[in-house]
Coordinates of C-alpha atoms in Angstrom, one line a residue:
M1 CA -21.4 -16.1 -23.9
S2 CA -20.8 -14.8 -20.3
F3 CA -19.1 -11.3 -20.8
A4 CA -16.4 -13.0 -18.2
R5 CA -15.9 -15.9 -20.9
L6 CA -15.9 -13.3 -23.8
V7 CA -13.0 -11.2 -22.3
Q8 CA -11.3 -14.5 -21.2
L9 CA -11.2 -16.0 -24.6
H10 CA -9.6 -12.6 -25.5
L11 CA -7.2 -12.1 -23.3
L12 CA -3.1 -13.0 -23.3
Q13 CA -2.7 -15.0 -26.8
G14 CA 0.3 -16.8 -27.6
R15 CA 1.8 -18.1 -24.9
W16 CA -1.7 -18.1 -22.9
A17 CA -3.8 -20.1 -25.2
A18 CA -3.5 -23.4 -23.3
H19 CA -5.6 -21.0 -19.9
R20 CA -8.4 -19.4 -21.9
R21 CA -10.7 -22.5 -21.7
A22 CA -10.0 -21.7 -18.0
P23 CA -13.7 -21.4 -16.1
P24 CA -14.3 -17.7 -14.6
L25 CA -12.6 -17.7 -10.8
R26 CA -15.2 -18.7 -8.3
T27 CA -13.8 -17.5 -5.2
D28 CA -16.8 -19.5 -3.0
R29 CA -15.0 -22.8 -4.3
K30 CA -12.3 -24.9 -3.5
S31 CA -9.5 -25.1 -6.2
Y32 CA -7.9 -28.5 -4.8
A33 CA -8.7 -31.2 -2.5
A34 CA -7.5 -30.3 1.2
G35 CA -6.1 -34.1 1.1
E36 CA -4.3 -33.7 -2.2
Q37 CA -2.9 -30.7 -0.7
S38 CA -1.2 -32.6 2.1
R39 CA 0.1 -35.0 0.6
G40 CA 1.5 -33.2 -1.9
L41 CA 3.0 -30.7 1.0
D42 CA 4.9 -33.7 2.3
R43 CA 6.2 -34.2 -1.2
A44 CA 7.1 -31.1 -1.8
V45 CA 9.1 -29.5 1.1
G46 CA 11.9 -32.3 0.0
A47 CA 11.7 -30.4 -2.9
F48 CA 12.0 -26.9 -1.5
R49 CA 15.1 -27.8 0.5
A50 CA 16.6 -29.2 -2.9
V51 CA 16.5 -25.6 -4.5
T52 CA 17.4 -23.3 -1.4
G53 CA 18.7 -25.8 1.3
D54 CA 17.7 -26.6 4.3
E55 CA 18.7 -23.0 5.6
G56 CA 15.9 -21.7 3.0
V57 CA 12.8 -24.0 4.5
S58 CA 11.0 -23.7 8.0
V59 CA 8.2 -25.9 9.2
G60 CA 8.4 -24.6 12.8
D61 CA 5.5 -23.4 14.3
A62 CA 7.3 -20.0 15.6
V63 CA 8.6 -19.1 12.0
R64 CA 4.8 -19.3 10.3
E65 CA 3.1 -17.5 13.0
Q66 CA 5.2 -14.8 12.6
H67 CA 4.2 -15.3 8.9
G68 CA 0.7 -15.5 9.1
R69 CA 0.2 -11.5 10.3
D70 CA 0.8 -8.3 9.4
E71 CA 0.1 -5.2 11.4
S72 CA -3.9 -5.5 11.1
V73 CA -5.9 -6.6 13.3
H74 CA -6.9 -9.9 10.8
S75 CA -6.2 -13.1 12.9
C76 CA -2.8 -14.6 12.7
R77 CA -2.9 -17.3 9.7
P78 CA 0.3 -19.2 9.1
P79 CA 0.8 -20.9 6.5
D80 CA 2.1 -24.9 5.8
V81 CA 6.0 -23.6 4.9
V82 CA 7.8 -20.6 4.9
V83 CA 10.7 -20.8 2.4
W84 CA 13.6 -18.2 1.4
P85 CA 14.7 -17.7 -1.9
R86 CA 17.8 -15.9 -2.9
S87 CA 16.8 -15.4 -6.6
V88 CA 14.4 -15.4 -9.1
E89 CA 15.7 -18.3 -10.6
E90 CA 15.2 -19.5 -7.0
V91 CA 11.4 -18.2 -6.8
S92 CA 10.5 -19.2 -10.5
A93 CA 11.7 -23.1 -9.3
L94 CA 10.1 -22.9 -6.0
A95 CA 7.0 -21.4 -7.8
R96 CA 6.9 -24.4 -10.0
I97 CA 7.1 -27.1 -7.4
C98 CA 4.1 -25.5 -5.9
H99 CA 2.3 -25.3 -9.2
H100 CA 3.1 -29.1 -9.4
H101 CA 1.6 -30.0 -5.8
R102 CA -1.5 -27.7 -6.0
L103 CA 0.3 -25.2 -3.5
P104 CA -0.9 -21.6 -2.4
I105 CA 1.5 -19.2 -3.1
I106 CA 1.5 -16.0 -0.7
P107 CA 4.5 -13.4 -0.9
F108 CA 6.0 -11.8 1.7
G109 CA 7.7 -8.6 2.6
T110 CA 8.1 -7.0 5.3
G111 CA 4.8 -7.4 7.2
T112 CA 3.5 -4.1 7.5
G113 CA 0.7 -4.6 5.3
L114 CA -2.8 -3.1 6.8
E115 CA -5.3 -5.5 5.7
G116 CA -4.6 -8.7 6.2
G117 CA -2.8 -9.9 2.9
V118 CA -0.7 -11.9 4.4
G119 CA -2.7 -14.3 5.6
A120 CA -2.4 -18.2 4.6
L121 CA -6.3 -18.5 4.1
K122 CA -5.6 -21.9 2.7
G123 CA -2.5 -22.9 4.0
G124 CA 0.7 -23.6 1.5
V125 CA 4.0 -21.6 0.9
C126 CA 5.1 -18.2 2.3
F127 CA 7.3 -16.6 -0.2
D128 CA 9.2 -14.3 2.1
L129 CA 11.6 -12.4 -0.1
R130 CA 13.9 -10.7 2.2
K131 CA 17.2 -12.3 0.9
M132 CA 17.0 -10.9 -2.4
D133 CA 17.6 -7.7 -0.8
R134 CA 20.7 -6.0 -3.6
V135 CA 19.7 -2.9 -5.3
L136 CA 20.8 -3.3 -9.1
D137 CA 21.5 -1.2 -12.4
L138 CA 21.2 2.5 -10.8
H139 CA 21.2 4.6 -13.8
A140 CA 21.6 8.0 -12.4
E141 CA 21.7 10.1 -15.3
D142 CA 18.5 9.0 -16.5
F143 CA 16.6 9.0 -13.0
D144 CA 15.6 5.4 -12.1
V145 CA 16.9 2.2 -10.6
T146 CA 16.3 -0.9 -10.6
V147 CA 15.7 -3.1 -7.0
E148 CA 14.9 -6.3 -6.0
P149 CA 12.2 -7.3 -3.6
G150 CA 14.1 -7.3 -0.5
V151 CA 15.0 -3.8 -0.4
T152 CA 13.1 -1.2 1.9
R153 CA 12.6 2.7 1.0
T154 CA 14.7 3.6 3.2
A155 CA 17.9 1.2 2.3
L156 CA 16.7 2.4 -1.1
N157 CA 17.5 6.0 -0.3
S158 CA 20.6 5.3 2.3
H159 CA 22.3 3.5 -1.0
L160 CA 21.1 6.5 -3.4
R161 CA 22.4 9.4 -0.7
D162 CA 25.7 10.3 -2.2
S163 CA 24.2 10.3 -6.2
G164 CA 21.9 13.6 -5.3
L165 CA 18.9 11.4 -6.1
W166 CA 15.6 9.6 -3.7
F167 CA 12.6 7.5 -4.0
P168 CA 9.9 9.8 -2.3
V169 CA 7.4 7.7 -2.0
D170 CA 6.9 7.6 1.9
P171 CA 3.9 5.1 3.5
G172 CA 5.2 5.6 7.0
A173 CA 6.8 2.3 7.8
D174 CA 9.7 1.4 6.3
A175 CA 8.2 -1.1 3.9
S176 CA 9.8 -3.3 1.0
L177 CA 9.4 -1.7 -2.2
C178 CA 8.5 -4.3 -4.2
G179 CA 5.4 -4.9 -1.2
M180 CA 4.7 -1.0 -1.9
A181 CA 4.5 -1.7 -5.7
A182 CA 2.0 -5.1 -4.9
T183 CA 0.1 -2.3 -2.9
S184 CA -0.5 0.5 -4.7
A185 CA 0.9 2.3 -1.7
S186 CA 1.8 6.0 -1.7
G187 CA 2.2 8.7 1.3
T188 CA 3.2 11.9 2.6
N189 CA 4.8 12.4 -0.4
A190 CA 2.0 11.8 -3.0
V191 CA 0.4 15.5 -3.9
R192 CA 4.0 16.5 -5.7
Y193 CA 5.3 13.2 -6.4
G194 CA 2.4 10.6 -6.9
T195 CA 2.2 7.0 -5.7
M196 CA 3.5 3.5 -6.6
R197 CA 1.5 3.6 -9.6
E198 CA 2.9 6.5 -10.7
N199 CA 6.9 5.5 -10.4
V200 CA 7.0 2.0 -11.2
L201 CA 8.8 2.1 -14.9
N202 CA 8.6 -1.8 -15.3
L203 CA 8.3 -5.1 -13.1
E204 CA 10.1 -8.9 -13.0
V205 CA 6.8 -10.9 -12.1
V206 CA 6.9 -15.0 -11.7
L207 CA 4.0 -16.2 -12.0
A208 CA 2.2 -18.9 -10.4
D209 CA 3.7 -22.0 -12.9
G210 CA 6.9 -20.5 -12.3
T211 CA 6.9 -18.2 -16.0
V212 CA 9.4 -15.5 -15.2
F213 CA 8.3 -12.3 -17.6
H214 CA 9.1 -8.3 -17.7
T215 CA 6.0 -6.7 -17.6
A216 CA 7.3 -3.9 -19.8
G217 CA 10.1 -5.9 -21.7
R218 CA 13.0 -7.4 -20.4
G219 CA 15.5 -4.3 -19.3
R220 CA 12.9 -1.5 -20.6
R221 CA 13.2 1.7 -18.3
P222 CA 11.6 4.3 -20.5
R223 CA 9.8 7.6 -19.2
K224 CA 6.6 6.9 -21.3
T225 CA 5.7 4.2 -23.1
S226 CA 2.2 3.7 -25.4
A227 CA 3.4 0.5 -26.7
G228 CA 0.4 -2.5 -26.2
Y229 CA -1.5 -2.7 -22.6
N230 CA -0.5 -1.2 -19.1
L231 CA 1.0 -4.9 -17.9
T232 CA 3.0 -3.2 -15.2
N233 CA 0.0 -1.1 -13.8
L234 CA -2.1 -4.4 -13.6
F235 CA 0.7 -6.1 -11.3
V236 CA 1.1 -2.6 -9.1
G237 CA -2.4 -3.0 -6.8
S238 CA -2.7 -7.0 -7.7
E239 CA -1.6 -7.7 -3.9
G240 CA 0.3 -11.0 -5.3
T241 CA -3.0 -12.7 -6.3
L242 CA -1.3 -12.5 -10.3
G243 CA 2.4 -13.0 -9.4
I244 CA 5.4 -12.5 -7.6
L245 CA 6.9 -8.7 -7.9
T246 CA 11.0 -9.9 -8.1
K247 CA 12.2 -6.9 -9.6
A248 CA 11.4 -3.6 -9.9
T249 CA 12.7 -0.6 -12.1
L250 CA 11.4 2.7 -10.5
R251 CA 11.6 6.2 -11.2
L252 CA 14.0 8.5 -9.2
Y253 CA 14.3 12.2 -8.3
G254 CA 16.6 15.0 -8.1
I255 CA 17.1 15.8 -4.1
P256 CA 15.7 19.8 -4.2
E257 CA 18.1 22.1 -3.3
A258 CA 16.3 23.4 0.0
M259 CA 13.2 22.1 2.1
V260 CA 10.7 23.9 4.4
S261 CA 8.0 22.6 6.7
A262 CA 5.4 24.5 8.7
V263 CA 2.0 24.0 11.2
C264 CA -0.7 25.8 10.7
S265 CA -4.1 25.5 12.7
F266 CA -7.5 26.3 11.0
P267 CA -10.8 27.7 12.8
S268 CA -12.8 24.2 11.3
V269 CA -12.1 20.8 9.3
Q270 CA -13.9 23.5 6.3
A271 CA -11.3 26.0 6.4
A272 CA -8.2 23.0 5.9
V273 CA -9.9 21.7 3.3
D274 CA -10.8 25.1 1.4
S275 CA -6.7 26.3 1.9
T276 CA -5.4 23.3 0.8
V277 CA -7.5 23.2 -2.2
Q278 CA -6.8 26.4 -3.1
I279 CA -3.5 26.0 -2.8
L280 CA -3.2 23.9 -5.5
Q281 CA -5.3 25.7 -7.5
C282 CA -2.8 28.6 -8.1
G283 CA 0.0 25.9 -9.5
I284 CA 2.0 26.1 -5.9
P285 CA 4.2 22.9 -5.8
I286 CA 3.2 21.6 -2.5
A287 CA 5.6 18.7 -1.3
R288 CA 3.3 17.6 1.2
I289 CA 0.0 19.2 3.2
E290 CA -1.6 16.3 6.1
F291 CA -4.4 17.3 7.5
L292 CA -4.6 16.1 11.5
D293 CA -7.9 16.5 13.1
D294 CA -8.4 17.7 17.1
V295 CA -8.3 14.7 18.6
M296 CA -5.2 13.3 16.7
I297 CA -3.3 16.7 16.8
D298 CA -3.7 16.8 20.7
A299 CA -2.7 12.8 20.5
C300 CA 0.9 13.8 19.3
N301 CA 0.6 17.1 20.9
R302 CA 1.1 14.4 24.1
Y303 CA 2.9 11.3 22.5
S304 CA 5.7 13.4 21.1
R305 CA 5.8 16.4 23.5
L306 CA 4.9 19.1 20.5
S307 CA 2.8 22.0 21.8
Y308 CA 0.5 23.1 18.8
P309 CA -3.1 24.2 19.3
T310 CA -5.7 21.7 19.5
S311 CA -7.8 21.9 16.4
P312 CA -7.7 21.2 12.9
T313 CA -4.0 21.5 11.8
L314 CA -2.2 21.3 8.4
F315 CA 1.4 19.8 8.3
L316 CA 3.1 21.5 5.1
E317 CA 6.2 21.2 3.4
F318 CA 7.8 22.7 0.3
H319 CA 10.6 21.5 -1.9
G320 CA 12.6 23.9 -4.5
S321 CA 15.4 25.8 -4.4
E322 CA 16.0 28.6 -2.2
R323 CA 14.5 31.6 -4.0
S324 CA 11.0 29.7 -5.3
L325 CA 10.6 28.8 -1.8
E326 CA 10.1 32.3 -0.5
E327 CA 7.6 32.6 -3.3
Q328 CA 5.7 29.4 -2.8
V329 CA 5.5 30.3 1.2
S330 CA 4.9 33.6 0.9
M331 CA 2.0 32.7 -1.3
A332 CA 0.6 29.3 0.8
E333 CA 0.9 31.6 4.4
E334 CA -1.4 34.2 2.3
L335 CA -3.9 31.9 1.6
A336 CA -3.8 30.0 5.1
G337 CA -4.5 33.3 6.5
A338 CA -7.3 34.0 4.4
N339 CA -9.3 31.3 5.5
G340 CA -8.6 32.0 9.0
G341 CA -5.7 30.1 9.7
S342 CA -2.7 31.1 12.3
D343 CA 0.6 32.5 11.3
F344 CA 3.1 29.8 9.8
S345 CA 5.2 27.5 12.4
W346 CA 8.6 27.0 11.2
A347 CA 10.4 23.9 10.9
R348 CA 13.8 24.7 8.5
D349 CA 16.6 22.6 10.1
A350 CA 16.9 19.4 8.8
E351 CA 16.3 18.5 12.6
T352 CA 13.3 20.0 13.3
R353 CA 11.8 18.9 10.3
G354 CA 12.8 15.5 11.2
K355 CA 10.9 15.9 14.4
L356 CA 7.7 17.4 13.0
W357 CA 7.3 14.3 10.3
K358 CA 7.8 11.6 12.9
A359 CA 5.1 13.3 15.0
R360 CA 3.4 12.8 11.8
H361 CA 4.4 9.6 11.2
D362 CA 4.3 8.4 15.0
A363 CA 0.4 9.1 14.6
W364 CA -0.5 5.3 14.9
Y365 CA 1.7 5.5 18.2
A366 CA -0.1 8.8 19.5
A367 CA -3.4 7.4 19.1
L368 CA -2.5 4.2 20.5
A369 CA -1.4 6.1 23.8
L370 CA -4.7 7.4 23.9
R371 CA -5.5 4.4 25.5
P372 CA -2.7 2.3 27.3
G373 CA -3.6 -1.5 26.5
C374 CA -5.5 -1.0 23.9
K375 CA -5.2 -2.2 19.8
A376 CA -5.4 -0.2 16.8
Y377 CA -6.7 -0.4 13.8
S378 CA -6.0 2.1 10.5
T379 CA -8.6 2.1 8.0
D380 CA -8.6 4.5 4.8
V381 CA -11.0 5.9 2.3
C382 CA -10.1 8.1 -0.8
V383 CA -12.6 10.8 -1.8
P384 CA -13.1 13.7 -4.7
L385 CA -11.7 16.9 -2.8
S386 CA -14.5 19.0 -2.8
R387 CA -16.2 15.8 -0.4
L388 CA -13.4 16.3 2.1
P389 CA -15.3 18.6 4.6
Q390 CA -18.1 16.6 4.1
I391 CA -16.9 13.4 4.6
I392 CA -14.4 14.6 7.7
V393 CA -17.5 16.0 9.5
E394 CA -20.0 13.4 9.3
T395 CA -17.2 10.8 10.4
K396 CA -16.5 12.6 13.0
A397 CA -20.3 12.5 14.2
D398 CA -20.5 8.7 13.8
L399 CA -17.2 8.3 16.3
I400 CA -19.1 10.8 19.1
K401 CA -22.6 8.9 17.9
N402 CA -21.0 5.3 19.0
K403 CA -18.6 6.1 21.2
L404 CA -15.2 5.0 19.6
T405 CA -11.7 6.6 19.7
G406 CA -10.6 7.7 16.0
P407 CA -8.6 10.3 15.4
I408 CA -8.0 11.3 11.5
A409 CA -5.2 12.0 9.9
G410 CA -4.8 12.0 5.8
H411 CA -3.1 13.1 2.6
V412 CA -5.5 16.3 2.3
G413 CA -3.9 17.1 -1.1
D414 CA -5.3 14.0 -2.3
G415 CA -8.6 13.6 -0.4
N416 CA -7.2 10.7 1.6
F417 CA -7.6 10.0 4.9
H418 CA -7.0 7.3 7.9
C419 CA -9.5 7.0 10.9
L420 CA -7.0 5.3 13.5
M421 CA -8.9 2.8 15.7
V422 CA -8.2 2.4 19.0
L423 CA -10.4 -0.1 20.5
D424 CA -10.4 -2.9 23.3
P425 CA -10.1 -6.3 21.5
D426 CA -11.6 -8.5 24.4
D427 CA -14.9 -6.2 24.3
P428 CA -17.0 -8.0 21.8
A429 CA -19.4 -5.3 21.7
E430 CA -16.8 -2.6 20.8
V431 CA -15.1 -4.3 18.3
Q432 CA -18.6 -5.3 16.4
R433 CA -19.5 -1.1 16.4
V434 CA -15.7 -0.8 15.4
H435 CA -16.3 -3.7 12.7
E436 CA -20.1 -1.5 11.6
F437 CA -18.3 2.1 11.8
T438 CA -15.7 0.8 9.1
N439 CA -18.4 -0.2 6.6
R440 CA -20.3 2.9 7.0
L441 CA -17.3 5.5 6.8
A442 CA -16.2 2.7 3.3
R443 CA -20.0 3.1 1.9
R444 CA -20.3 7.2 2.7
A445 CA -16.8 7.5 0.6
L446 CA -18.6 5.6 -2.4
A447 CA -21.6 7.4 -2.5
L448 CA -19.6 10.5 -2.6
D449 CA -17.9 9.2 -5.6
G450 CA -14.4 8.1 -4.1
T451 CA -13.1 4.9 -3.1
C452 CA -13.0 2.5 -0.3
T453 CA -9.4 2.4 0.2
G454 CA -6.4 4.9 -1.2
E455 CA -3.8 3.0 -0.1
H456 CA -4.0 0.1 2.0
G457 CA -5.5 -2.5 -0.5
V458 CA -8.7 -4.4 -0.5
G459 CA -6.7 -7.6 1.2
L460 CA -9.4 -9.6 3.2
G461 CA -11.6 -6.8 5.0
K462 CA -12.6 -4.9 1.5
R463 CA -13.6 -7.6 -0.6
A464 CA -17.2 -6.9 -0.8
L465 CA -16.7 -3.3 -0.7
L466 CA -14.2 -3.5 -3.9
R467 CA -17.5 -5.1 -5.6
E468 CA -19.6 -2.6 -4.1
E469 CA -17.4 0.2 -6.1
V470 CA -16.4 -1.0 -9.2
G471 CA -19.8 -2.8 -9.7
P472 CA -20.3 -6.7 -11.6
Q473 CA -18.9 -5.8 -15.2
A474 CA -15.8 -5.1 -13.7
M475 CA -15.7 -7.9 -10.8
E476 CA -15.8 -10.0 -14.0
V477 CA -13.1 -8.6 -15.8
M478 CA -10.6 -8.9 -12.6
E479 CA -12.0 -12.7 -12.3
A480 CA -11.4 -13.3 -15.7
L481 CA -8.0 -11.8 -15.8
K482 CA -7.3 -14.1 -12.7
A483 CA -8.3 -17.0 -14.0
S484 CA -6.0 -16.6 -17.0
L485 CA -2.8 -16.0 -15.3
D486 CA -3.3 -18.5 -12.2
P487 CA -6.5 -21.0 -13.6
K488 CA -5.6 -23.1 -10.2
N489 CA -6.1 -20.1 -8.2
L490 CA -2.8 -20.3 -6.7
M491 CA -1.9 -17.0 -5.9
N492 CA -2.7 -15.7 -2.7
P493 CA -6.1 -16.9 -2.5
G494 CA -8.9 -15.3 -1.2
K495 CA -7.6 -11.7 -1.1
V496 CA -9.0 -8.7 -3.1
L497 CA -11.5 -11.2 -5.3

């Protein structure tokens, strides 16, 4: 008996008994005939309209094109139909129709993904979840809230403004919170507050056959649990391949009494990373610590009209009480100085801090401005902190050798960084060089005990790299899980696996 078969036979007893004999997923084999799908689609459209009304269904070319792409360089792959459910009941009903007609299901949040996760590779039905945009069940005294999938990070924090609470996970884009959970997003605050994986307490999920279940039990929201398998974390990072996330219960945090930001320049990448490691080793509760290489800080200076030295740079932010900030800042500044860092350039008031971090989040546009008329592609990897200087130095040498434009910015406190590749999409030779570079970068990270993606996800572009990263046995387990939960391979087929 194969390893995958053995795992599958022991997965999800009871409700899933009927699915246990499903063969392990083979992503290189179609699970339905094209003709059957086409006929099923014609019959399904009328059934969709019966669920959502005419306004909740579209087969228009422009609408389908809009839903066939995200912010990645992957080509547009439009779905056959777009639907806009307004409730979990409608999501379930629509999923049952798709399941009956063997139509692929592609969840869609705000389309801000970076790895082609919304492309409809096999056609099918895009579930645009933006009409489900309610903030539900705020428990301020328990520091948690439940949201529907159309709620974005900015919308939630606006809703929380008068409660004294906030949700700190900030990937830069104003992404939907369930979309952030689906890709296990993180961002600039992760060094202190964690990623989505640490901040999701419970999920409501609609499976491919329309079944609705809660990963931690209906209404459960404890701060910790040791009860059973961690199904919540199974769906965090699943990229729509296991089910549709229709509610997320999230951890909240108190808004700090005081915040202060600073910028510090260094003579080398090594010096900047050494300072970061020492700050973390001393237990300084740094909230954000971001790295920009010389090319990136130069681009940000030009785009955002700043005047920082063109050298490896750290952007830092401290949260706490006024008294605790004094100690944090003093220790961090002393450590940076010992590594050749410049005096801190301060951003104390909200307006100045906002300008500083807007410049960091505008790094994408700053990179694009280096080559007007070109396109940008962001790739990310993550390595242990001690390996960060080596991989950044080797990566910069690779960029120079291959005459590529790729400013580097990263969440240095996590060992996670991005190359913002700026390229001419009409130059096949440059496109090929970028493709080869991104594969070398990912394999360089794997060779240094890291991962091919720290926060963007696998999507389309990193499926082969995932297999190299986790190995054949782990892939068999993933494929068996997928086959048990989605035996017809309808949930966002062609992604991750």
